[in-house]
mmCIF file of C-alpha atoms in Angstrom:
data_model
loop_
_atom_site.group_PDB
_atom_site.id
_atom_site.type_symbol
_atom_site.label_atom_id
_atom_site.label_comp_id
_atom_site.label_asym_id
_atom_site.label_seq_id
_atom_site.Cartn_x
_atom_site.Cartn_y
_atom_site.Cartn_z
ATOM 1 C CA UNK Y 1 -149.931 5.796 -110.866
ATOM 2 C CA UNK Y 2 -151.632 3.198 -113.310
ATOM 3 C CA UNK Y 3 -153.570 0.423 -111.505
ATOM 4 C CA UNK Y 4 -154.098 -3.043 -112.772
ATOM 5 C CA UNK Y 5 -156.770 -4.562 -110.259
ATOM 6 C CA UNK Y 6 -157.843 -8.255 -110.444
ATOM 7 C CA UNK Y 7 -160.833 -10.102 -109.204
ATOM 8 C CA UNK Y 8 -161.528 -12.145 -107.447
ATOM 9 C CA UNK Y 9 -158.670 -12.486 -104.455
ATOM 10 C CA UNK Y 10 -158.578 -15.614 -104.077
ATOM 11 C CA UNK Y 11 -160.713 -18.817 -105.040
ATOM 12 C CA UNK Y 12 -161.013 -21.997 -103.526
ATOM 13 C CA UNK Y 13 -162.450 -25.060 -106.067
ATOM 14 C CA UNK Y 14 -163.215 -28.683 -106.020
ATOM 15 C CA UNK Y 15 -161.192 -30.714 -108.518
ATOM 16 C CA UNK Y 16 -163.050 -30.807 -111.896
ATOM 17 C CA UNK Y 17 -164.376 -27.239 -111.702
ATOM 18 C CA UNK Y 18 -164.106 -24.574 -114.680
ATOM 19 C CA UNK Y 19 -162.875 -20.828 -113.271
ATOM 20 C CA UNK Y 20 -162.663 -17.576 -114.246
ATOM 21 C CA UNK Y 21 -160.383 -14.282 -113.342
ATOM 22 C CA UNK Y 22 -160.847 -10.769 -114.138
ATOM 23 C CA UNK Y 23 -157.821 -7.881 -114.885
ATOM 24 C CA UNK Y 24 -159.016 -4.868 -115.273
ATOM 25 C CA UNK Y 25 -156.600 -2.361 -116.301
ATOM 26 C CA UNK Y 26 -156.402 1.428 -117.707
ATOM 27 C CA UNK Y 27 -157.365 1.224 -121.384
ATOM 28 C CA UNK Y 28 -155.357 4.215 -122.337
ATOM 29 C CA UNK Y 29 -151.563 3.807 -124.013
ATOM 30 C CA UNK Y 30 -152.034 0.316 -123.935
ATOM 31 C CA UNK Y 31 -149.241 -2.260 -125.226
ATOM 32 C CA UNK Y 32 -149.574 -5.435 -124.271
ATOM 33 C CA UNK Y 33 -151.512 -7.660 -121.430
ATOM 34 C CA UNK Y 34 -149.635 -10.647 -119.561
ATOM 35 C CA UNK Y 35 -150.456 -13.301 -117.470
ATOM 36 C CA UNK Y 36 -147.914 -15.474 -115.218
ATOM 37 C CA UNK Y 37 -148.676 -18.729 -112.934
ATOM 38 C CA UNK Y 38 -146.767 -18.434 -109.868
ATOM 39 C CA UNK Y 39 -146.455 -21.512 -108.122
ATOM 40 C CA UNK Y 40 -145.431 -21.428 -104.220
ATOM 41 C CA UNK Y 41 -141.610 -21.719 -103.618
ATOM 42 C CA UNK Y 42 -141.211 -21.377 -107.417
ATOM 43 C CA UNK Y 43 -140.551 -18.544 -109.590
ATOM 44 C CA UNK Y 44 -143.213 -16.792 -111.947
ATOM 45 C CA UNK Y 45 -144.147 -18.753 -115.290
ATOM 46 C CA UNK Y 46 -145.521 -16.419 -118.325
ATOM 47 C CA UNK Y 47 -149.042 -17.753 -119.432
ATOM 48 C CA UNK Y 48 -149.959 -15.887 -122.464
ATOM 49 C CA UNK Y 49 -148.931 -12.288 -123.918
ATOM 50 C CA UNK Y 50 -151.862 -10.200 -125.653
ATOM 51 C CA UNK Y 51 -151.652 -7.074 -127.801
ATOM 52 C CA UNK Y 52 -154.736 -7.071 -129.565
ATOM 53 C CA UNK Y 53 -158.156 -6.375 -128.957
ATOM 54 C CA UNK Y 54 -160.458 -9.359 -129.460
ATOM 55 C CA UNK Y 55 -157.135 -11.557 -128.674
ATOM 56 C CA UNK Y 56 -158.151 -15.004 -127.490
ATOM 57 C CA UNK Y 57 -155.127 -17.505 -126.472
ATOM 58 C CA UNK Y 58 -155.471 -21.313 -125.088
ATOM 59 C CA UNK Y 59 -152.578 -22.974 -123.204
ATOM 60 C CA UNK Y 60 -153.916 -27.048 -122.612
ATOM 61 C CA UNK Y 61 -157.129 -26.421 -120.715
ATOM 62 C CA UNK Y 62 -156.220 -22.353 -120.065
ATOM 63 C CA UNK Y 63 -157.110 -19.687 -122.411
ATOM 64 C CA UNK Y 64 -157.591 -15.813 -122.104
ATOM 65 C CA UNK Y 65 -158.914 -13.242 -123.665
ATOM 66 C CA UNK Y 66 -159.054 -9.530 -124.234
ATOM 67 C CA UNK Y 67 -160.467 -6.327 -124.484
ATOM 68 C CA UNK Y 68 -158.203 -3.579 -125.110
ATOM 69 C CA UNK Y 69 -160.959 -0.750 -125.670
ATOM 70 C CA UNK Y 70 -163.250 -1.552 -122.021
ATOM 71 C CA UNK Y 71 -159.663 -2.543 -120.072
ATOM 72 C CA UNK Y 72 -160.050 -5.943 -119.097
ATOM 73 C CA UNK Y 73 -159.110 -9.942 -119.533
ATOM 74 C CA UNK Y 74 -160.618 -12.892 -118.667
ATOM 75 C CA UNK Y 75 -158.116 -16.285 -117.841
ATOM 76 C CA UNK Y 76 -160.167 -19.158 -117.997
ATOM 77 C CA UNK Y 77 -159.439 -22.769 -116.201
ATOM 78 C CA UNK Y 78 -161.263 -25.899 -117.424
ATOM 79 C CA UNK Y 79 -161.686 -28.771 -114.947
ATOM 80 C CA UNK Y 80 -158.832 -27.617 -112.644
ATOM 81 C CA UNK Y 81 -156.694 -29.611 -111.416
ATOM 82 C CA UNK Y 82 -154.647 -29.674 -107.998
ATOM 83 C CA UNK Y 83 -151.690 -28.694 -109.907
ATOM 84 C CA UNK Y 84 -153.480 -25.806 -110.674
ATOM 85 C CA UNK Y 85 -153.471 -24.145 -107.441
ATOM 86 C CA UNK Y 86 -151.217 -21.054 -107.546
ATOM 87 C CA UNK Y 87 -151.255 -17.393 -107.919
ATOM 88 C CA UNK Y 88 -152.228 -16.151 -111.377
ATOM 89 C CA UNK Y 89 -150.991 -12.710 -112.119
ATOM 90 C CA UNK Y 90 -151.870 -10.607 -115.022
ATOM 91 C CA UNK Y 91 -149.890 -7.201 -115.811
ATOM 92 C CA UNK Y 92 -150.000 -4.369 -118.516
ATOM 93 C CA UNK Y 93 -147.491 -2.750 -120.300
ATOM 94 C CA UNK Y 94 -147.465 0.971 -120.807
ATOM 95 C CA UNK Y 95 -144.059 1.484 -122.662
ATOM 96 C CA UNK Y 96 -141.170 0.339 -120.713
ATOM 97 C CA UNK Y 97 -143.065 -0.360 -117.647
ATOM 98 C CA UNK Y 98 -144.552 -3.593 -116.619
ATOM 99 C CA UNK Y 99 -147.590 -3.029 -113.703
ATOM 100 C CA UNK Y 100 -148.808 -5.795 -112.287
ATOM 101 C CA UNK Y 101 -152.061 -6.492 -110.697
ATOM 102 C CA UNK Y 102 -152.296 -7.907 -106.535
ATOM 103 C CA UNK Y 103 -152.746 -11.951 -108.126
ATOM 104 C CA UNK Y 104 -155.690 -14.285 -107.881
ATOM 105 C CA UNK Y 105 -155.182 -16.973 -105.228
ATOM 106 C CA UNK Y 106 -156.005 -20.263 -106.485
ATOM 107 C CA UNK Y 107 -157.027 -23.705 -104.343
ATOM 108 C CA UNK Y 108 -158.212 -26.436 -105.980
ATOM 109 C CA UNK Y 109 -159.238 -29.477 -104.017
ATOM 110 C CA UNK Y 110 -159.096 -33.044 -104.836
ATOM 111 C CA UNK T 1 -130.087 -24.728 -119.105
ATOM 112 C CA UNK T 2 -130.607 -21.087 -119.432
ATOM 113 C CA UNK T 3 -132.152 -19.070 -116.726
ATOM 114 C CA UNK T 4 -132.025 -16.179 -113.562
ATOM 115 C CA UNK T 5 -130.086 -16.855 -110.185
ATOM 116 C CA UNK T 6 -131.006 -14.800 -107.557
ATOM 117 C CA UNK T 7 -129.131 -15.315 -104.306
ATOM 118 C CA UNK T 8 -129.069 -15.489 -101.356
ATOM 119 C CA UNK T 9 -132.718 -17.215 -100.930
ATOM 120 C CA UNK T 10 -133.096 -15.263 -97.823
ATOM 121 C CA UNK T 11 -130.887 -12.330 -96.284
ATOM 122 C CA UNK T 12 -131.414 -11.224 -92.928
ATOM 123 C CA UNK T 13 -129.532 -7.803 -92.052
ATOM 124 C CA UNK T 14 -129.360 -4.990 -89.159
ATOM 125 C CA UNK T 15 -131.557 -1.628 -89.426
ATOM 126 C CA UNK T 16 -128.642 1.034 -91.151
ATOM 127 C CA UNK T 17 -126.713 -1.449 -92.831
ATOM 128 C CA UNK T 18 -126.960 -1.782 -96.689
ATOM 129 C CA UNK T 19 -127.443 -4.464 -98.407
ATOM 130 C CA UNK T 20 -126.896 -6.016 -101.923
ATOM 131 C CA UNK T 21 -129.139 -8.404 -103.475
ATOM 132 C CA UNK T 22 -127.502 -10.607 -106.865
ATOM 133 C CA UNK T 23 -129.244 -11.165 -109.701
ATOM 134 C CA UNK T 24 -127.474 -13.271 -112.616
ATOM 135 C CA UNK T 25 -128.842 -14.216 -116.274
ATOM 136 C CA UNK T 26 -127.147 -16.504 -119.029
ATOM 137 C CA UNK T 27 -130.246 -15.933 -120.707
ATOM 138 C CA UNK T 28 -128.483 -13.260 -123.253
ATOM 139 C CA UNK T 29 -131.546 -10.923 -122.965
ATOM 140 C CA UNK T 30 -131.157 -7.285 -122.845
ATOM 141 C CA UNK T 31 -133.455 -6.226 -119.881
ATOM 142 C CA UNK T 32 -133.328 -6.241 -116.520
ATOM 143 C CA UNK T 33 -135.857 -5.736 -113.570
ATOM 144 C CA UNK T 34 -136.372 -5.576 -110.193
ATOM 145 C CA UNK T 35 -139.897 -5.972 -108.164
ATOM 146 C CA UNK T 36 -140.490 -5.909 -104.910
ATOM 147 C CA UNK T 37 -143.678 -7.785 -103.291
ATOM 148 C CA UNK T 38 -145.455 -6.781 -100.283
ATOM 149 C CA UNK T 39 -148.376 -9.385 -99.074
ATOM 150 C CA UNK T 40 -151.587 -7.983 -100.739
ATOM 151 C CA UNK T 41 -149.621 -5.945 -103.281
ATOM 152 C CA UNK T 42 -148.924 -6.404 -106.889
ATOM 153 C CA UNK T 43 -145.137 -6.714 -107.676
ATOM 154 C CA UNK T 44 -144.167 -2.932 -107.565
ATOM 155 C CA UNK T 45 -141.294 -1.736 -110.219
ATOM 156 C CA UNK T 46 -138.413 -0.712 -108.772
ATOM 157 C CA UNK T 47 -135.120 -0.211 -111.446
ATOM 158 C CA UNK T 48 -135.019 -1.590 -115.033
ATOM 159 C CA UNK T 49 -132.014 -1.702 -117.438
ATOM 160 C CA UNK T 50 -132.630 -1.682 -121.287
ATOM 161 C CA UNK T 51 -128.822 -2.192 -121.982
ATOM 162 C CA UNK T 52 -125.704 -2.092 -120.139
ATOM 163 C CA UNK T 53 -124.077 0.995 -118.419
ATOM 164 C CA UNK T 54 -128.060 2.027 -118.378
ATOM 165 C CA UNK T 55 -130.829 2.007 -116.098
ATOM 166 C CA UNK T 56 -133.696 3.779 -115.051
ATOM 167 C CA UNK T 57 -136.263 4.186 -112.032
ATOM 168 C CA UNK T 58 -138.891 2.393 -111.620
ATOM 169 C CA UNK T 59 -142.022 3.623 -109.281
ATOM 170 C CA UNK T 60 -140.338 3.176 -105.630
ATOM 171 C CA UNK T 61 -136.321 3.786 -106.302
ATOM 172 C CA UNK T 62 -136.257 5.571 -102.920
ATOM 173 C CA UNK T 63 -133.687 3.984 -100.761
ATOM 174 C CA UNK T 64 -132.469 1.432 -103.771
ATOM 175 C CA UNK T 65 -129.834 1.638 -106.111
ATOM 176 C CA UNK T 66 -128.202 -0.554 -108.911
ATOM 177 C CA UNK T 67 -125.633 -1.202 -111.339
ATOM 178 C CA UNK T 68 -125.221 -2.700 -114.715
ATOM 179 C CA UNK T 69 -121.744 -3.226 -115.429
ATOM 180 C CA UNK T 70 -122.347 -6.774 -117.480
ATOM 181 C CA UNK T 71 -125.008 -7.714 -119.452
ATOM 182 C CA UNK T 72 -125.553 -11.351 -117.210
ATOM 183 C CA UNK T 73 -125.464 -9.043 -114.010
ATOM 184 C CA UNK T 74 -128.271 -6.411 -112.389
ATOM 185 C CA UNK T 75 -127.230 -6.472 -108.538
ATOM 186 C CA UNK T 76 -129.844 -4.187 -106.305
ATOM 187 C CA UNK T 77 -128.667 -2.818 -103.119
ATOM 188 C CA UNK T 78 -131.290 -1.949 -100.762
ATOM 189 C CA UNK T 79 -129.750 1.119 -98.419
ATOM 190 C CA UNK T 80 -130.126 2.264 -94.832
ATOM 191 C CA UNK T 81 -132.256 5.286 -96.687
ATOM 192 C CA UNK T 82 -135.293 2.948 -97.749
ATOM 193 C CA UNK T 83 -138.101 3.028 -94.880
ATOM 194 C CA UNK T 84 -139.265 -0.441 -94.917
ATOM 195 C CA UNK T 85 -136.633 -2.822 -96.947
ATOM 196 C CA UNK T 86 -138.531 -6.108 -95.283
ATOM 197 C CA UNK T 87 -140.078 -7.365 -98.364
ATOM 198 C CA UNK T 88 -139.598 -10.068 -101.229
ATOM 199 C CA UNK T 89 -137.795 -9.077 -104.278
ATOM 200 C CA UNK T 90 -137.609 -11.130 -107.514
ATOM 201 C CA UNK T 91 -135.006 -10.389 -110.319
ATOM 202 C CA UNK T 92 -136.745 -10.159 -114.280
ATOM 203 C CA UNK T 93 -135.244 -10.474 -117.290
ATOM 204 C CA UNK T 94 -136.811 -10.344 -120.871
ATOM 205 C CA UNK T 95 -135.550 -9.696 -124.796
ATOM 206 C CA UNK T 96 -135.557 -8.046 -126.988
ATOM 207 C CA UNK T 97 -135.885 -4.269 -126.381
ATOM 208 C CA UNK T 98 -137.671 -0.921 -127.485
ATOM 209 C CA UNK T 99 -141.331 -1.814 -129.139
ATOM 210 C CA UNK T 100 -140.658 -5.799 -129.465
ATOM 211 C CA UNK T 101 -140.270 -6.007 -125.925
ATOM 212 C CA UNK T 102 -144.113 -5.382 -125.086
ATOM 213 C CA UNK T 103 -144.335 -8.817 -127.240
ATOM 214 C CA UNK T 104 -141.829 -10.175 -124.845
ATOM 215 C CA UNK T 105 -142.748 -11.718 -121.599
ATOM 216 C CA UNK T 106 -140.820 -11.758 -118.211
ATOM 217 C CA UNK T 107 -138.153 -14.400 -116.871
ATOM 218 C CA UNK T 108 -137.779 -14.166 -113.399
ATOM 219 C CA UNK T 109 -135.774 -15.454 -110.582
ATOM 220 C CA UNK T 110 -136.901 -17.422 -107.864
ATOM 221 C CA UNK T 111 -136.575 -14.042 -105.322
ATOM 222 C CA UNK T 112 -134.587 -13.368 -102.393
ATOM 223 C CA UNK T 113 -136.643 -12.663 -99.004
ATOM 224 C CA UNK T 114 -134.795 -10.039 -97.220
ATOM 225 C CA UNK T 115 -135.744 -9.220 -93.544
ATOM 226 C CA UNK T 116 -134.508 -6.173 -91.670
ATOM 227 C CA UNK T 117 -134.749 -5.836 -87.818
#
């Protein structure tokens, strides 16, 4: 069974603060890396899709990157916000299958 | 506006009894999914449909089965053979198909909590 792991579990933040999260994923038949925002009592929002290695993609003040050949991505948050808080998932694609990693946990305080 | 209904929001239901579990797109995409989320677990692929009148397992099937009659409609029905049905399961949808798809990303549902007891 493939396993996407992500780092850390959760992460609590004062307002202004820049973050990072790790994926780490099997680097073998790769396709594609995805991350989603999941909001509580909402469903999950797509972030970014990455297929390349060296792929870097901003979204307002979130960006991500990747490396395809050591198995891991980086999603970055400049001076979060409240509205930020959520779960952050990242998954990888290995032909028809979608695995997703356990979610970061983000709080961020005002 | 285009999107996934899942419904109900939450289903409660006796031990033995099965259960189904709607999903409904007027998103016009091909695919269809269907995760289930534990607390401390990544969402866990259960059955996905690349086109109507097809589907195929996903890594816990065991106790689930499906149907894809329509191309709007994936319903899941969670049966008195699956060990611990007390989860929350979101509905996914995405477009196109085959090797575009990996560029594709997910569209899910807002999830339907189902407890068993």
């Amino acid at each position: 069974i493939l396993n996407v792991e992500q780092s850390p579990q959760s992460l609590h933040v004062q307002e202004g603060d820049s973050t990072n999260f790790t994926c780490s994923f099997p680097s073998s038949n790769f396709y594609a890396l995805h991350w989603y925002r999941w909001e509580t009592a909402k469903s999950p929002e797509a972030l970014f899709v990455m297929t390349l290695n060296g792929d870097e993609k901003k979204k307002g003040r979130i960006s991500a990157t990747l490396n395809t050949k050591e198995g891991y991505s980086y999603l970055y948050i400049k001076g979060s916000q409240p509205e930020d808080s959520a779960t952050y998932l990242c998954a990888s694609r290995y032909g028809n299958k979608l695995v997703f990693g356990a979610g970061t946990i983000l709080r961020v305080k005002s | 506006d285009g999107g996934i209904t899942q419904s109900p929001k939450y289903l409660f239901r006796k031990e033995g009894q099965n259960v189904t579990l709607s999903c409904e797109q007027n998103l016009n995409h091909d695919a269809m999914y269907w995760y289930r989320q534990d607390p401390g677990q990544g969402l866990r692929l259960i059955y996905y449909s690349q086109i109507v009148n097809d589907f195929q397992k996903g890594d816990i099937a065991e106790g689930y089965s499906v149907s894809r009659e329509k191309k709007e409609s994936f319903p899941l029905t969670v049966t008195s053979a699956q060990k611990n049905p007390t989860a929350f399961y979101l509905c996914a949808s995405s477009s196109p198909t085959g090797a575009s798809s990996y560029n594709s990303p997910l569209h899910f549902g807002n999830g339907t909590r189902l407890t068993v007891t």
